[in-house]
mmCIF file of C-alpha atoms in Angstrom:
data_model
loop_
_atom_site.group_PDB
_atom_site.id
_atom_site.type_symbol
_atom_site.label_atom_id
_atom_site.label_comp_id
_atom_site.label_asym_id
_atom_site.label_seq_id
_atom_site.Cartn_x
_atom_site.Cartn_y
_atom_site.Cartn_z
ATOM 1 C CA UNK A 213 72.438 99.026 105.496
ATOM 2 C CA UNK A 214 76.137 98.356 106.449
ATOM 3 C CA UNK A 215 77.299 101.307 109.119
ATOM 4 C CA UNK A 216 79.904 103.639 108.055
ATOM 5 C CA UNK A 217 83.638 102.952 109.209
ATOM 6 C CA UNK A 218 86.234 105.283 110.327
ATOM 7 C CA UNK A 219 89.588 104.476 109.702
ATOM 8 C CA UNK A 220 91.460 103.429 113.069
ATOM 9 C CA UNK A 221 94.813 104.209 112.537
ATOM 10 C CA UNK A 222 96.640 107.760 111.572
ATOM 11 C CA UNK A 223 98.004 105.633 108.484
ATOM 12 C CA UNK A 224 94.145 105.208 107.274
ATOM 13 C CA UNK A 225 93.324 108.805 107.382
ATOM 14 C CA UNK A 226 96.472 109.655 104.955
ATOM 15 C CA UNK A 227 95.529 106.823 102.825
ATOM 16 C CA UNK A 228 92.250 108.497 102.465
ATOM 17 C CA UNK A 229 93.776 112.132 102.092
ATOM 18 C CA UNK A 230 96.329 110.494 99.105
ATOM 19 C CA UNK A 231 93.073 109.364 97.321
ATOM 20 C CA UNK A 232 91.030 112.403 97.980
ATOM 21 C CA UNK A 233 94.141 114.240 96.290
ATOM 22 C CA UNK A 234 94.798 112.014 93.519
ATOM 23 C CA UNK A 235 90.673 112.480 92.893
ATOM 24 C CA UNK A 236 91.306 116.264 92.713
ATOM 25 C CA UNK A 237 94.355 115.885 90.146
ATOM 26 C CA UNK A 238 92.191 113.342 87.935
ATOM 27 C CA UNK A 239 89.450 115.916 88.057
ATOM 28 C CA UNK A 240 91.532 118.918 87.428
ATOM 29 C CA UNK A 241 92.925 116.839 84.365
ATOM 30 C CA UNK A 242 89.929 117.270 82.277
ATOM 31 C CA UNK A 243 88.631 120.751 83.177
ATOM 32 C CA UNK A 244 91.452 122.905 83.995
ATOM 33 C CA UNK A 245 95.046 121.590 83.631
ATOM 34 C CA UNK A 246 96.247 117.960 82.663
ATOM 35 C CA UNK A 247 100.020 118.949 83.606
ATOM 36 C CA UNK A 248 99.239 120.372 86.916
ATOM 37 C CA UNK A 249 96.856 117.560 87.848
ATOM 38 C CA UNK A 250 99.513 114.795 87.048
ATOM 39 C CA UNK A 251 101.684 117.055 89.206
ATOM 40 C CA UNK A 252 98.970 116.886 92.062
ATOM 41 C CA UNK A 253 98.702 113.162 91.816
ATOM 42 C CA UNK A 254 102.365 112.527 92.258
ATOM 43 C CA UNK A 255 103.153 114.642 94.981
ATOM 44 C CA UNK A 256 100.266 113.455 96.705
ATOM 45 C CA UNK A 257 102.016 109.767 95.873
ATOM 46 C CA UNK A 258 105.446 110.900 96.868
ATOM 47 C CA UNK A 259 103.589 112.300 100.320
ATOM 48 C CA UNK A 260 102.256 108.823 101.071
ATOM 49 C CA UNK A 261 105.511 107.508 100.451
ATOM 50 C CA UNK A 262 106.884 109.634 103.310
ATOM 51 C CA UNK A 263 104.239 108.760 105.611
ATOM 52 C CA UNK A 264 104.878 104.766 104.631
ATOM 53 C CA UNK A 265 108.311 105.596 105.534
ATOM 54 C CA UNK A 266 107.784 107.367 108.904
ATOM 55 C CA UNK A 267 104.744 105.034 110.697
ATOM 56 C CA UNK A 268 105.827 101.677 112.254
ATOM 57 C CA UNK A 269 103.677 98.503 110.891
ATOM 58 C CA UNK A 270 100.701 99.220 112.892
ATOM 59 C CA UNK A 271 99.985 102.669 112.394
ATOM 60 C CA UNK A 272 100.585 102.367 108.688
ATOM 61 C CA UNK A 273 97.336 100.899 107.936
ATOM 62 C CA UNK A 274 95.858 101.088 104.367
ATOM 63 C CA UNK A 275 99.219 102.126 103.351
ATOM 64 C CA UNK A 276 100.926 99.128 104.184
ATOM 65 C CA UNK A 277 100.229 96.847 101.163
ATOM 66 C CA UNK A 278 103.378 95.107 100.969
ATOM 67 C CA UNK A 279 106.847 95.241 102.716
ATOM 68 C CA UNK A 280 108.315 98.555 103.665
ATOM 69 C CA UNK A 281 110.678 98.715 100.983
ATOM 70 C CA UNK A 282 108.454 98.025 98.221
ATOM 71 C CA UNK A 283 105.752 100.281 99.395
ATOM 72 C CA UNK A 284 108.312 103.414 99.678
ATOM 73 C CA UNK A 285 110.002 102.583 95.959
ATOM 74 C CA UNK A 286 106.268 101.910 94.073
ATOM 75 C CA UNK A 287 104.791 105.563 95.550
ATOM 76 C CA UNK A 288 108.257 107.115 95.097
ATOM 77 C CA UNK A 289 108.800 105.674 91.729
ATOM 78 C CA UNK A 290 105.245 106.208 90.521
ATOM 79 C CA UNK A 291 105.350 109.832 91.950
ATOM 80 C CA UNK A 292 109.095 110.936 90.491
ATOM 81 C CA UNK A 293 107.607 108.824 87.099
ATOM 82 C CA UNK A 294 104.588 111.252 87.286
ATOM 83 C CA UNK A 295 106.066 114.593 87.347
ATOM 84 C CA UNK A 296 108.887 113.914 85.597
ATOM 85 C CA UNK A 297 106.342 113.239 82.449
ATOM 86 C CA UNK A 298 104.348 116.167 83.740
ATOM 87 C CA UNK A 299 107.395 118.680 83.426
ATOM 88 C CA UNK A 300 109.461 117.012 80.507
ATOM 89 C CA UNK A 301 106.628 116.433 77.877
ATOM 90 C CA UNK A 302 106.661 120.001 75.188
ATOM 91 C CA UNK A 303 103.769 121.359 74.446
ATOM 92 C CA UNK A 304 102.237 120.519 71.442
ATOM 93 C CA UNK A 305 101.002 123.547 69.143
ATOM 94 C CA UNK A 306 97.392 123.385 68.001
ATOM 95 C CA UNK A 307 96.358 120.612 70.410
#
């Protein structure tokens, strides 16, 4: 049995925070509301983002995947995509 890790830098523990939220917005998708959990997905993508943007290289841990740059523009751009669809689909009557 393989011992449990902690994450060793600050940018591992908001990588884990950004999942833990987007879990809660996939969950509240089904059972409550799918606009407000889209909504709690990309903010908590857009929230990365900013913490991408303010950790150097080393303290960005599991948020680093690429460059900088293309780190910050994916989570923005996913995040902005997300909410934007969240807030500018109608409702549709009888669904």
């Amino acid at each position: 049995m393989s011992r449990l890790r902690k994450p060793q830098t600050i940018g591992g523990v908001i990588y884990l925070a950004v999942v833990a939220a987007a879990l809660v917005g996939l969950a509240l998708v089904p059972w409550w509301s799918w606009r407000r959990g889209v909504i709690v997905i990309g903010v908590a993508l857009i929230i990365g983002a900013v913490a991408r943007a303010a950790l150097d290289e080393h303290a960005s841990g599991m948020l680093a995947v690429r460059s900088k740059w293309f780190d910050l523009a994916a989570m923005v751009g996913v995040g902005v995509v997300l909410i934007a669809l969240a807030v500018g689909i109608p409702d549709q009557p009888g669904l």
